[in-house]
Coordinates of C-alpha atoms in Angstrom, one line a residue:
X1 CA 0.0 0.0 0.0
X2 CA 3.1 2.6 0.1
X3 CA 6.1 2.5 -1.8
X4 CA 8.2 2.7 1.5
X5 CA 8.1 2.8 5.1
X6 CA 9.8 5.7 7.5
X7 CA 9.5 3.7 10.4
X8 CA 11.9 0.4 10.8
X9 CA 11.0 -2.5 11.5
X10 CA 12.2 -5.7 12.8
X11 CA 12.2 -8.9 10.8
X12 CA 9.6 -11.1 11.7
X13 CA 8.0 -14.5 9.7
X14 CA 5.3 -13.3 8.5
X15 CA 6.1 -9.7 7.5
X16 CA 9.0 -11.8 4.7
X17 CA 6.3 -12.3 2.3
X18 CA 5.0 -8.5 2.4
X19 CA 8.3 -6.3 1.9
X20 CA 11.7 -6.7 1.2
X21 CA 14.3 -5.3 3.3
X22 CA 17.0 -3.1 2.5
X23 CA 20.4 -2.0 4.6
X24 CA 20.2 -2.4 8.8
X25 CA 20.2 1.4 10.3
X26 CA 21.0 0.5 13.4
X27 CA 19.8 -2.1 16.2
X28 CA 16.7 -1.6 19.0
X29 CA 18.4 -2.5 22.1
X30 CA 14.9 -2.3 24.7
X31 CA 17.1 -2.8 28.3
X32 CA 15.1 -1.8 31.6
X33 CA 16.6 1.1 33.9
X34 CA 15.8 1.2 37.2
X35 CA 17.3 3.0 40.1
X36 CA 19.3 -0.3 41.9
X37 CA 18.6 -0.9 45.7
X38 CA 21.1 -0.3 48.2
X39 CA 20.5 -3.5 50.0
X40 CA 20.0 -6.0 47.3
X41 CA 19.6 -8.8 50.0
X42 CA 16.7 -9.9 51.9
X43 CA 18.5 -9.5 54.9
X44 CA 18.3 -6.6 57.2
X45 CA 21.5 -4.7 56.7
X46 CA 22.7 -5.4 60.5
X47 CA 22.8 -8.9 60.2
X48 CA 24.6 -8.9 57.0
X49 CA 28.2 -8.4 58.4
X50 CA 27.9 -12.0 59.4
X51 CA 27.0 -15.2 58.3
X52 CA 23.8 -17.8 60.0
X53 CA 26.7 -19.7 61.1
X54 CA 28.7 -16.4 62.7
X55 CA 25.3 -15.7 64.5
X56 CA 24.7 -19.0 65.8
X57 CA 28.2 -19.4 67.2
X58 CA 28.2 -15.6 68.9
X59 CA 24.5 -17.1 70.2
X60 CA 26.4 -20.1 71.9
X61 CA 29.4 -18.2 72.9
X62 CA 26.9 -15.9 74.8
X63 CA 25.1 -18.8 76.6
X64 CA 28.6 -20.3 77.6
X65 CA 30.1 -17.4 78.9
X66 CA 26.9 -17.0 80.8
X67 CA 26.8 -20.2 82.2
X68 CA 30.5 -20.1 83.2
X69 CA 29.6 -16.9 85.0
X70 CA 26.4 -18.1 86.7
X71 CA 28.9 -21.0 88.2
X72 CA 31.7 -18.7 89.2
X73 CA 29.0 -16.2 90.7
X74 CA 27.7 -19.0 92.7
X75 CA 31.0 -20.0 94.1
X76 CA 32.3 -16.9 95.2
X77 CA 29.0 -15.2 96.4
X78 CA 27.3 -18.6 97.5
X79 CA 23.9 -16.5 96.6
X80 CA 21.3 -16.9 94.0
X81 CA 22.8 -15.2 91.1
X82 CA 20.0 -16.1 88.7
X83 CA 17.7 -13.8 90.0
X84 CA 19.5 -11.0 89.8
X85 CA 20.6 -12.1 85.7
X86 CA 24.1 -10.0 86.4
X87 CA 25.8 -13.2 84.7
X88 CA 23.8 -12.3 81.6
X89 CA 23.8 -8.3 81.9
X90 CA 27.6 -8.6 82.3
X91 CA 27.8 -10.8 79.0
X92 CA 25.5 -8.5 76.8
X93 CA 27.2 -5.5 78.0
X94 CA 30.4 -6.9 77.2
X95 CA 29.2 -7.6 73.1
X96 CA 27.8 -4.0 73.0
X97 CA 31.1 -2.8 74.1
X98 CA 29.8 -1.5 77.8
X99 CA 32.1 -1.7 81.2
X100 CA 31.6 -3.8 83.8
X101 CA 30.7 -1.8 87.3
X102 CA 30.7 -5.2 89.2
X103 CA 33.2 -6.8 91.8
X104 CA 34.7 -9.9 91.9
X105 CA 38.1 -11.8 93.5
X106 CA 37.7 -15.5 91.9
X107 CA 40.2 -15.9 89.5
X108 CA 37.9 -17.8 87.1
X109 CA 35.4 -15.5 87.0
X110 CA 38.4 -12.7 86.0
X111 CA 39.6 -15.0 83.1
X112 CA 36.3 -15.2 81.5
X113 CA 35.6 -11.6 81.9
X114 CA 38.8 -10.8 80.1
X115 CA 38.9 -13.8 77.6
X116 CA 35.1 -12.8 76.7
X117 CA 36.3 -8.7 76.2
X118 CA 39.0 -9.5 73.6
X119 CA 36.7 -11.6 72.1
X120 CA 34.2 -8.9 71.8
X121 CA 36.2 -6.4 70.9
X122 CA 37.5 -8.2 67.9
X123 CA 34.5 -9.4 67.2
X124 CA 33.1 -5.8 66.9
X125 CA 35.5 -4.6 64.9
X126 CA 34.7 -6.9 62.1
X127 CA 31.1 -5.6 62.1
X128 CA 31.6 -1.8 62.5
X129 CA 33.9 -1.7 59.7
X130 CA 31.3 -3.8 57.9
X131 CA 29.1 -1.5 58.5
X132 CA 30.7 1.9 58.0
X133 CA 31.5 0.8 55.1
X134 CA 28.2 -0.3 53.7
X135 CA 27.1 2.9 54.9
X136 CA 29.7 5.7 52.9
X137 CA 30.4 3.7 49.7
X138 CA 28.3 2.8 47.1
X139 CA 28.1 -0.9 47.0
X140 CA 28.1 -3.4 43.9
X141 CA 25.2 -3.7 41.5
X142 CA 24.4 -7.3 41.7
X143 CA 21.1 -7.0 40.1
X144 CA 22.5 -7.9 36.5
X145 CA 19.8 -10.2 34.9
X146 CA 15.9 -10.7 34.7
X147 CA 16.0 -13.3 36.8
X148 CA 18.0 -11.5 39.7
X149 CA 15.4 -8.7 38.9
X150 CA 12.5 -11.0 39.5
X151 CA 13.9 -12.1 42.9
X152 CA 13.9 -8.2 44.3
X153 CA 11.2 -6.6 45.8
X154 CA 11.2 -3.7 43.1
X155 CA 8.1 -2.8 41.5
X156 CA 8.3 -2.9 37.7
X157 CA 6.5 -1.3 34.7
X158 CA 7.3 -0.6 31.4
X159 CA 6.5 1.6 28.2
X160 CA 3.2 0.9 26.1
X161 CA 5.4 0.1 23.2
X162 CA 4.4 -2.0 20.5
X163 CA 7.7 -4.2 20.5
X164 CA 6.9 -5.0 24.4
X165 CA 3.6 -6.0 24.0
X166 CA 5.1 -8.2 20.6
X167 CA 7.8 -9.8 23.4
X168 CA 5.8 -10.7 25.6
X169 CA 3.0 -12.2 23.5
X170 CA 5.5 -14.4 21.5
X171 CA 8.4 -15.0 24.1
X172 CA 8.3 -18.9 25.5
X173 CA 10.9 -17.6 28.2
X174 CA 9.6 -18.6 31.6
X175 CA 11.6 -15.8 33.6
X176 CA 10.1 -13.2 31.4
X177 CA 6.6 -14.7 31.7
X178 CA 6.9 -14.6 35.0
X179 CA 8.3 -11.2 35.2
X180 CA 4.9 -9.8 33.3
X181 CA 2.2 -11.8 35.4
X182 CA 3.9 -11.2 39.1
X183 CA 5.2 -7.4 38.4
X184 CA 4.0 -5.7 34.8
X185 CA 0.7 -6.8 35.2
X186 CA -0.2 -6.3 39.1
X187 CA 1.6 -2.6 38.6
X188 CA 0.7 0.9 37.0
X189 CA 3.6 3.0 37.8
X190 CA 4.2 6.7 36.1
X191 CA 7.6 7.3 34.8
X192 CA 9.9 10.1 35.9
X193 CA 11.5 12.3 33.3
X194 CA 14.5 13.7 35.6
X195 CA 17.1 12.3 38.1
X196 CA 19.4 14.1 40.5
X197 CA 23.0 13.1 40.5
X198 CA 22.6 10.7 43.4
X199 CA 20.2 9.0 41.8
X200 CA 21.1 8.9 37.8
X201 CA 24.8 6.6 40.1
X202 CA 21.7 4.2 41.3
X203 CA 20.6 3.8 37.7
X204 CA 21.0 0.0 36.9
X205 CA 20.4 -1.3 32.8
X206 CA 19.1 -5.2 32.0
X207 CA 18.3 -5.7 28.5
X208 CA 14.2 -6.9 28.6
X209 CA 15.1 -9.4 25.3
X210 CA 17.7 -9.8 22.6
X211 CA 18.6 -6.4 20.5
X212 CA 17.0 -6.4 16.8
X213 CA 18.3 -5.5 13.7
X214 CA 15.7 -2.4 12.2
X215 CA 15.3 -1.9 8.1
X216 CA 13.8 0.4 6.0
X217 CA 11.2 -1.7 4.3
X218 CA 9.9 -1.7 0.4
X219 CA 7.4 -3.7 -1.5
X220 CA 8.4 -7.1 -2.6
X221 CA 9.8 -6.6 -5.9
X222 CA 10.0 -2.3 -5.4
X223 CA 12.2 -0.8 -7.9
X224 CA 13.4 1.5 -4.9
X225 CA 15.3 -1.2 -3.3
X226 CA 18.5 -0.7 -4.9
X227 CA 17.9 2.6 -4.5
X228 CA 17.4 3.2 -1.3
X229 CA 20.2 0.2 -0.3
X230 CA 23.2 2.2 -2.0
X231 CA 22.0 5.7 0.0
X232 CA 21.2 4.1 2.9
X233 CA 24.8 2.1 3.0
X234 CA 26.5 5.5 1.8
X235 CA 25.1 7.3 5.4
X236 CA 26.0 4.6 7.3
X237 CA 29.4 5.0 6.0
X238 CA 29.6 8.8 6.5
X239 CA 28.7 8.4 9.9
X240 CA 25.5 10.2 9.1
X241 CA 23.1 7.3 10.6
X242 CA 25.3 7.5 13.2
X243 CA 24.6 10.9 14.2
X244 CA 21.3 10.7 13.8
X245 CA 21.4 8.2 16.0
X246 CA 23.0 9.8 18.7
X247 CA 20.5 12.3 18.2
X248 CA 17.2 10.7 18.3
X249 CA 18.1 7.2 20.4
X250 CA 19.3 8.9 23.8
X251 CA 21.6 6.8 26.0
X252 CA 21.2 6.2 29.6
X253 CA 22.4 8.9 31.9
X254 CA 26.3 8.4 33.4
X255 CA 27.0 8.7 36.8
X256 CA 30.1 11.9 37.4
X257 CA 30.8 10.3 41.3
X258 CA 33.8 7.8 41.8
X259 CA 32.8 4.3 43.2
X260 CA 34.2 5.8 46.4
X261 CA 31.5 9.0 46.2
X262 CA 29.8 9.5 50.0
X263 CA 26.5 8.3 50.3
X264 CA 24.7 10.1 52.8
X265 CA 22.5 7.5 55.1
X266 CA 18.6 7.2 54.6
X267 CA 16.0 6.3 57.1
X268 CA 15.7 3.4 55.0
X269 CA 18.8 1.6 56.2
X270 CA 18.5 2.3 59.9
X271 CA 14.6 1.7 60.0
X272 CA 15.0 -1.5 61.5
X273 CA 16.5 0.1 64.4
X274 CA 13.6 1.8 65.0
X275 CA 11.2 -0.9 65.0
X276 CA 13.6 -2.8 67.6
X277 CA 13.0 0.3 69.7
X278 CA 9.8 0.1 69.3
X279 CA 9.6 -3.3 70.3
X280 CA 10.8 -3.3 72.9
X281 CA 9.4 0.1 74.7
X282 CA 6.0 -1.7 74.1
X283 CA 6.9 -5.4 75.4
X284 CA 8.9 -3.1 78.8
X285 CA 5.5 -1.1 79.3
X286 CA 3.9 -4.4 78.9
X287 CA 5.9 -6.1 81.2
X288 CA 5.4 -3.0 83.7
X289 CA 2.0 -3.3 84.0
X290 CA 2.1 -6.8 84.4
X291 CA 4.7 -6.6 87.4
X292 CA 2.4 -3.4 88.8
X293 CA -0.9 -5.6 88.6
X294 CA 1.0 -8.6 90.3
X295 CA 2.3 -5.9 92.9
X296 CA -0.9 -4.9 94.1
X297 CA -2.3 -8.6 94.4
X298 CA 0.7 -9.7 96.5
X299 CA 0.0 -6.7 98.2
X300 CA -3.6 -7.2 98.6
X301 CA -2.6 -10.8 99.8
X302 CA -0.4 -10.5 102.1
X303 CA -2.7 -7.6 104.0
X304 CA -5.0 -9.6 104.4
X305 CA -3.2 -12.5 105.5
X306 CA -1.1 -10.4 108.1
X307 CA -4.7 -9.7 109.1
X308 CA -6.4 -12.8 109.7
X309 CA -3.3 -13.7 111.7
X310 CA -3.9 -10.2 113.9
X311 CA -7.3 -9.0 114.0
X312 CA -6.7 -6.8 116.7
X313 CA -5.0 -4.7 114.1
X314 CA -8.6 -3.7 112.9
X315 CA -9.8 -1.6 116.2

C-alpha cells in the first residue's frame, strides 16, 4: 500500500512475504533502567556483616560465657545469682562494648571476663567496619539479569510500546513470563523524566530481550530497493546514521561520582533500628503493667493474711 516505510522495522515471519528489506540502520536494544537498591539482600542490613553460622556461634558463645559466669557467681557469692541475671547483663554489656561496674576476686570468674572482652572487641570490629563501610560507599550492582530482577522486591513497569507488547505475547521464556504476570501486570507506575545526580549513580540497565536489527522496508519486488540500499549504506558510512542516531536514540544517563562517592544515610537503612526500639518500649511497658498488677495482688494478699493472723490490728 506505500512505496516505503519511515519507520523500521524488525524482521519477523510473517512480514517476509509483504516487503523486502533493505540495509540495517541501526539495532533496538529495549534494556530496563531502574534505580538499583542499596541492599539487594533480603537480609536486614545489620545482620549482614555476618554469616547464619557467625550468628549461631556468637548465640552459643553468649550462653557459655553465661553459664561459666552463673557457676563462678555461685562460688564466690554462695547467693542466688539467677535472680538478679548480672551473669547475663555482664555478657550482653560486654558484646555491645559496655564496662563492667561489678566486683569480683575468683580468679575464674576474672579469666572469663577478660577472655570474653578481647573476644568482643575483635569481634566488633569486624562488624563496625562492615558497617561503615556499607554505609559511605556505594556498593556493587548485583542485580544484573531478569531473573535476579525477578527475585527483588522492586516494583516494575514498562513503556506501552508495540515491541513490548510483541515480546511478551511471543516469548516462550519462563523468567520473562513470570516477570509480566507477578510485576508488569499487578503494577501501574508513572515514569519520571529527571534524576538528580545521586540517583542517575543508582541507575542500573538489564536488557528486557535480545537487540533487533531495524530496516527500511519496500514492497516485494519495489524498484526502490537498490535505490534506497546504496543511500542508505552510503550514510552509514559517512557516519550520518550515526549521528542521527545519537540524536534521536538517547543513551542512559552516566554517573560523574567515583565508586568511592559519599553516600549520605537514609531512614531506609537504619529503620529497622527503630522498630527494635519500638519493640521493645512496648513489650517493657507491657511487662510494667504486668509486674504493677502482680504488685498490688501480692499486696492485697499479704494484707490480708497479716490480718487474719492479727485481728486486733482492725480496732
Amino acid at each position: 500500500m506505500v512505496d516505503f516505510s519511515v519507520a523500521p522495522l524488525s524482521l519477523a515471519k510473517e512480514r517476509l512475504v509483504a516487503y523486502d528489506v533493505t540495509v540495517p540502520l541501526g539495532t533496538a536494544n529495549f534494556v530496563t533502567i531502574f534505580r538499583h537498591p542499596k541492599n539487594s539482600n533480603t537480609r536486614n542490613i545489620f545482620l549482614l556483616p555476618f554469616q547464619n553460622v557467625v550468628w549461631i556461634a556468637l548465640l552459643v558463645i553468649l550462653v557459655l560465657a553465661s553459664v561459666a559466669l552463673l557457676v563462678a557467681f555461685r562460688v564466690e557469692r554462695r547467693s542466688d545469682a539467677i535472680c538478679n541475671c548480672q551473669f547475663l547483663l555482664a555478657i550482653l554489656g560486654f558484646l555491645c562494648q559496655q564496662a563492667y561496674s561489678g566486683r569480683t576476686s575468683a580468679i575464674s570468674s576474672r579469666i572469663t571476663i577478660k577472655a570474653v572482652i578481647v573476644f568482643s572487641v575483635i569481634i566488633y570490629q569486624f562488624y563496625s567496619t562492615f558497617i561503615i563501610g556499607y554505609l559511605l560507599v556505594l556498593p556493587p550492582k548485583s542485580i544484573r539479569t531478569t531473573k535476579q530482577l525477578l527475585g527483588s522486591d522492586l516494583k516494575y513497569s514498562i513503556e506501552d510500546l508495540t515491541y513490548n507488547h510483541d515480546f511478551f505475547n511471543r516469548t516462550k521464556d519462563a523468567t520473562a513470563l513470570e516477570l509480566y504476570s507477578r510485576k508488569i501486570l499487578p503494577n501501574n507506575c508513572s515514569l519520571s523524566e529527571s534524576f538528580d545526580e545521586h540517583q542517575i549513580c543508582e541507575l542500573q540497565e538489564i536488557s528486557l530481550y535480545p537487540s533487533r536489527p531495524l530496516y527500511v522496508p519496500v514492497p516485494k519486488g519495489s524498484p526502490l530497493k537498490e535505490i534506497f540500499r546504496v543511500s542508505l549504506r552510503r550514510m552509514l558510512e559517512t557516519s550520518v546514521a550515526g549521528y542521527f542516531k545519537r540524536i534521536f536514540f538517547p543513551s542512559k544517563p552516566q554517573c560523574m561520582k567515583k565508586d568511592f562517592a559519599f553516600v549520605q544515610v537514609s531512614f531506609g537503612d537504619i529503620a529497622s533500628l527503630y522498630w527494635l526500639l519500638a519493640v521493645g518500649a512496648i513489650f517493657g511497658i507491657a511487662v510494667l503493667l504486668v509486674e504493677v498488677v502482680e504488685f498490688r495482688i501480692r499486696r492485697y494478699l499479704e494484707m490480708r493474711h497479716f490480718l487474719r493472723q492479727y485481728p486486733v490490728w482492725l480496732d
